[in-house]
mmCIF file of C-alpha atoms in Angstrom:
data_model
loop_
_atom_site.group_PDB
_atom_site.id
_atom_site.type_symbol
_atom_site.label_atom_id
_atom_site.label_comp_id
_atom_site.label_asym_id
_atom_site.label_seq_id
_atom_site.Cartn_x
_atom_site.Cartn_y
_atom_site.Cartn_z
ATOM 1 C CA GLY A 218 -22.885 12.662 25.145
ATOM 2 C CA ALA A 219 -23.533 9.088 23.506
ATOM 3 C CA THR A 220 -21.763 8.237 20.236
ATOM 4 C CA PRO A 221 -23.073 8.734 16.962
ATOM 5 C CA PHE A 222 -23.838 5.882 14.854
ATOM 6 C CA LEU A 223 -24.945 5.323 11.252
ATOM 7 C CA PHE A 224 -27.250 2.107 10.737
ATOM 8 C CA PHE A 225 -27.691 0.521 7.135
ATOM 9 C CA SER A 226 -28.610 -2.320 5.493
ATOM 10 C CA GLN A 227 -27.329 -3.497 2.071
ATOM 11 C CA VAL A 228 -29.776 -3.957 -0.438
ATOM 12 C CA GLY A 229 -29.256 -4.788 -3.935
ATOM 13 C CA ASP A 230 -26.114 -3.688 -5.796
ATOM 14 C CA GLY A 231 -23.970 -0.564 -5.038
ATOM 15 C CA PHE A 232 -21.903 0.148 -2.274
ATOM 16 C CA MET A 233 -21.481 2.128 0.864
ATOM 17 C CA ALA A 234 -17.805 3.748 1.835
ATOM 18 C CA SER A 235 -16.697 6.076 4.369
ATOM 19 C CA ARG A 236 -13.582 7.969 4.769
ATOM 20 C CA THR A 237 -12.099 8.573 8.554
ATOM 21 C CA THR A 238 -11.096 12.000 9.703
ATOM 22 C CA ASP A 239 -7.251 10.930 8.975
ATOM 23 C CA GLU A 240 -8.088 10.142 5.249
ATOM 24 C CA GLN A 241 -8.446 6.158 5.356
ATOM 25 C CA ALA A 242 -11.262 4.748 3.052
ATOM 26 C CA GLN A 243 -13.308 1.559 3.699
ATOM 27 C CA ARG A 244 -16.227 -0.279 2.094
ATOM 28 C CA HIS A 245 -18.926 -1.312 3.993
ATOM 29 C CA GLY A 246 -20.952 -4.126 3.449
ATOM 30 C CA GLN A 247 -21.270 -6.247 0.179
ATOM 31 C CA SER A 248 -23.380 -5.831 -3.178
ATOM 32 C CA ASP A 249 -25.830 -8.261 -3.445
ATOM 33 C CA SER A 250 -25.182 -10.541 -6.817
ATOM 34 C CA GLY A 251 -26.985 -13.401 -8.122
ATOM 35 C CA GLU A 252 -26.338 -16.270 -10.201
ATOM 36 C CA PHE A 253 -25.682 -14.190 -12.999
ATOM 37 C CA SER A 254 -23.803 -10.887 -14.181
ATOM 38 C CA GLY A 255 -25.922 -7.882 -12.956
ATOM 39 C CA GLU A 256 -28.486 -10.178 -11.445
ATOM 40 C CA VAL A 257 -29.710 -9.039 -7.763
ATOM 41 C CA ASN A 258 -31.638 -11.102 -4.951
ATOM 42 C CA CYS A 259 -33.176 -8.069 -3.230
ATOM 43 C CA PHE A 260 -36.649 -8.187 -4.551
ATOM 44 C CA ILE A 261 -39.710 -9.763 -2.984
ATOM 45 C CA PRO A 262 -40.139 -12.731 -3.297
ATOM 46 C CA ASP A 263 -36.819 -13.634 -3.999
ATOM 47 C CA PRO A 264 -35.334 -15.860 -1.453
ATOM 48 C CA ASP A 265 -32.398 -13.720 -0.091
ATOM 49 C CA SER A 266 -34.826 -10.367 0.156
ATOM 50 C CA GLN A 267 -35.807 -10.831 3.610
ATOM 51 C CA ARG A 268 -32.446 -11.777 4.962
ATOM 52 C CA ASN A 269 -30.925 -9.001 3.037
ATOM 53 C CA ALA A 270 -33.429 -6.631 4.879
ATOM 54 C CA ARG A 271 -32.660 -7.912 8.519
ATOM 55 C CA GLU A 272 -29.021 -7.527 8.330
ATOM 56 C CA ILE A 273 -28.590 -4.240 9.890
ATOM 57 C CA LYS A 274 -25.367 -3.140 10.307
ATOM 58 C CA GLN A 275 -23.894 -0.207 12.532
ATOM 59 C CA ILE A 276 -21.067 2.055 11.828
ATOM 60 C CA GLU A 277 -19.395 4.325 14.629
ATOM 61 C CA ALA A 278 -19.567 7.989 12.905
ATOM 62 C CA THR A 279 -17.288 10.069 15.263
ATOM 63 C CA SER A 280 -14.383 9.122 13.474
ATOM 64 C CA ARG A 281 -15.648 9.681 9.898
ATOM 65 C CA ASP A 282 -15.155 12.613 7.760
ATOM 66 C CA ALA A 283 -17.695 11.158 5.112
ATOM 67 C CA PHE A 284 -20.101 8.443 3.457
ATOM 68 C CA ILE A 285 -20.782 7.730 0.108
ATOM 69 C CA PHE A 286 -23.618 5.435 -1.008
ATOM 70 C CA CYS A 287 -23.224 4.514 -4.832
ATOM 71 C CA SER A 288 -25.120 2.481 -7.409
ATOM 72 C CA ASP A 289 -23.453 -0.151 -9.440
ATOM 73 C CA GLY A 290 -22.838 2.519 -12.308
ATOM 74 C CA ILE A 291 -20.153 3.828 -10.035
ATOM 75 C CA GLU A 292 -18.913 0.646 -8.245
ATOM 76 C CA ASP A 293 -18.564 -1.226 -11.391
ATOM 77 C CA PRO A 294 -15.869 1.480 -13.038
ATOM 78 C CA PHE A 295 -13.944 1.786 -9.903
ATOM 79 C CA TYR A 296 -13.837 -2.061 -8.962
ATOM 80 C CA PRO A 297 -12.585 -3.282 -6.785
ATOM 81 C CA ILE A 298 -14.153 -0.319 -4.267
ATOM 82 C CA GLU A 299 -12.041 -1.708 -1.387
ATOM 83 C CA LYS A 300 -8.894 -0.171 -3.164
ATOM 84 C CA GLN A 301 -10.621 2.454 -5.297
ATOM 85 C CA ALA A 302 -12.789 4.365 -2.514
ATOM 86 C CA GLY A 303 -9.644 6.352 -1.366
ATOM 87 C CA PRO A 304 -9.411 7.911 -4.800
ATOM 88 C CA ILE A 305 -13.026 8.830 -5.182
ATOM 89 C CA PHE A 306 -13.134 10.427 -1.735
ATOM 90 C CA GLN A 307 -9.839 12.051 -2.855
ATOM 91 C CA GLN A 308 -11.533 13.101 -6.114
ATOM 92 C CA LEU A 309 -14.904 14.283 -4.506
ATOM 93 C CA ARG A 310 -12.893 16.276 -1.785
ATOM 94 C CA GLU A 311 -10.298 18.054 -3.990
ATOM 95 C CA GLY A 312 -11.319 17.768 -7.304
ATOM 96 C CA VAL A 313 -9.969 16.428 -10.398
ATOM 97 C CA ARG A 314 -6.578 17.390 -11.955
ATOM 98 C CA GLU A 315 -5.603 14.273 -14.177
ATOM 99 C CA SER A 316 -7.723 11.658 -14.752
ATOM 100 C CA LEU A 317 -7.504 8.430 -12.898
ATOM 101 C CA PRO A 318 -5.799 5.143 -14.935
ATOM 102 C CA GLY A 319 -8.335 3.703 -17.410
ATOM 103 C CA PHE A 320 -10.704 7.009 -17.203
ATOM 104 C CA VAL A 321 -11.309 10.034 -19.127
ATOM 105 C CA GLN A 322 -12.185 12.769 -16.638
ATOM 106 C CA GLN A 323 -12.755 16.598 -17.065
ATOM 107 C CA ASN A 324 -10.789 18.800 -14.825
ATOM 108 C CA SER A 325 -13.129 19.863 -11.979
ATOM 109 C CA GLY A 326 -13.050 21.436 -8.723
ATOM 110 C CA PRO A 327 -14.127 19.984 -5.385
ATOM 111 C CA VAL A 328 -17.602 18.545 -4.616
ATOM 112 C CA ILE A 329 -17.516 18.371 -1.009
ATOM 113 C CA CYS A 330 -18.014 21.887 0.648
ATOM 114 C CA ALA A 331 -17.678 23.666 -2.607
ATOM 115 C CA ASN A 332 -19.794 26.752 -3.124
ATOM 116 C CA ASP A 333 -20.265 25.233 -6.658
ATOM 117 C CA GLY A 334 -20.562 21.439 -5.592
ATOM 118 C CA ALA A 335 -23.543 20.454 -7.910
ATOM 119 C CA ALA A 336 -21.870 21.791 -10.954
ATOM 120 C CA GLN A 337 -18.773 20.019 -9.593
ATOM 121 C CA LEU A 338 -20.612 16.764 -9.183
ATOM 122 C CA GLU A 339 -22.119 17.052 -12.510
ATOM 123 C CA LYS A 340 -18.776 17.306 -14.304
ATOM 124 C CA TRP A 341 -17.272 14.363 -11.902
ATOM 125 C CA LEU A 342 -20.318 11.825 -13.121
ATOM 126 C CA ALA A 343 -19.674 12.560 -16.462
ATOM 127 C CA PHE A 344 -16.675 10.275 -16.343
ATOM 128 C CA GLU A 345 -15.908 7.906 -19.270
ATOM 129 C CA LYS A 346 -14.264 4.115 -18.998
ATOM 130 C CA LYS A 347 -14.526 2.020 -21.891
ATOM 131 C CA GLY A 348 -17.343 -0.585 -21.400
ATOM 132 C CA GLU A 349 -18.908 1.153 -18.685
ATOM 133 C CA ASN A 350 -22.093 3.217 -19.143
ATOM 134 C CA ASP A 351 -24.578 2.282 -16.398
ATOM 135 C CA ASP A 352 -26.832 4.895 -14.679
ATOM 136 C CA ARG A 353 -24.695 6.801 -11.761
ATOM 137 C CA THR A 354 -26.059 7.475 -8.546
ATOM 138 C CA ILE A 355 -24.131 8.480 -5.159
ATOM 139 C CA LEU A 356 -25.463 10.293 -2.127
ATOM 140 C CA ILE A 357 -22.669 12.115 0.031
ATOM 141 C CA LEU A 358 -22.618 12.790 3.362
ATOM 142 C CA HIS A 359 -20.016 14.919 4.886
ATOM 143 C CA ARG A 360 -19.052 16.942 7.981
ATOM 144 C CA ALA A 361 -19.718 20.630 8.215
ATOM 145 C CA PRO A 362 -17.054 22.870 6.456
ATOM 146 C CA SER A 363 -15.723 24.120 9.783
ATOM 147 C CA ALA A 364 -14.157 20.434 10.474
ATOM 148 C CA LEU A 365 -12.444 20.914 7.068
ATOM 149 C CA LEU A 366 -10.712 23.968 7.758
ATOM 150 C CA LYS A 367 -7.294 21.606 7.878
ATOM 151 C CA SER A 368 -8.027 20.730 4.303
ATOM 152 C CA ALA A 369 -8.547 24.302 3.078
ATOM 153 C CA ALA A 370 -5.145 25.089 4.684
ATOM 154 C CA ALA A 371 -3.255 22.472 2.987
ATOM 155 C CA HIS A 372 -4.712 23.573 -0.175
ATOM 156 C CA PRO A 373 -4.865 27.581 -0.051
ATOM 157 C CA GLU A 374 -4.906 28.058 -3.717
ATOM 158 C CA ASP A 375 -8.531 26.227 -3.553
ATOM 159 C CA LYS A 376 -11.101 29.145 -3.283
ATOM 160 C CA THR A 377 -13.683 26.799 -3.394
ATOM 161 C CA ILE A 378 -14.327 25.433 -0.192
ATOM 162 C CA ALA A 379 -16.871 27.087 1.487
ATOM 163 C CA ASN A 380 -16.420 30.118 4.305
ATOM 164 C CA PRO A 381 -17.765 28.383 7.596
ATOM 165 C CA ALA A 382 -18.587 31.697 8.959
#
């Protein structure tokens, strides 16, 4: 069959990242930033808006385990995303057992493939980091639970991974 792809255009601040099936995290695209902190050039009639909208990127999806699309309210505390995307995916997949350095985080279970994923995401989004209090928006795309049984087998004590049956 045809190889599946994800197509996207980076407009505004925030970021997109993916994790491969061998657990390697990668940022895609660059956040829009203007001349001053917090300024973006993505609104019509800003000069970069039309150029940004035409820059369609393509990512081969077969080897990807999950994608996240996040606002700058998540990007800024986890800067630089190129290094911090891995810990974000790990926490979303496995839960939070201890806070990341510089963060105050509630202990929580996995968000991805959890029966109570919405409640766990609410706990995860309540993280605190000094000086960071912007709005937080996240979209998570991930493979079906049956593709994740390897993860469940690695953590048999976790009962929150959905039963694929």
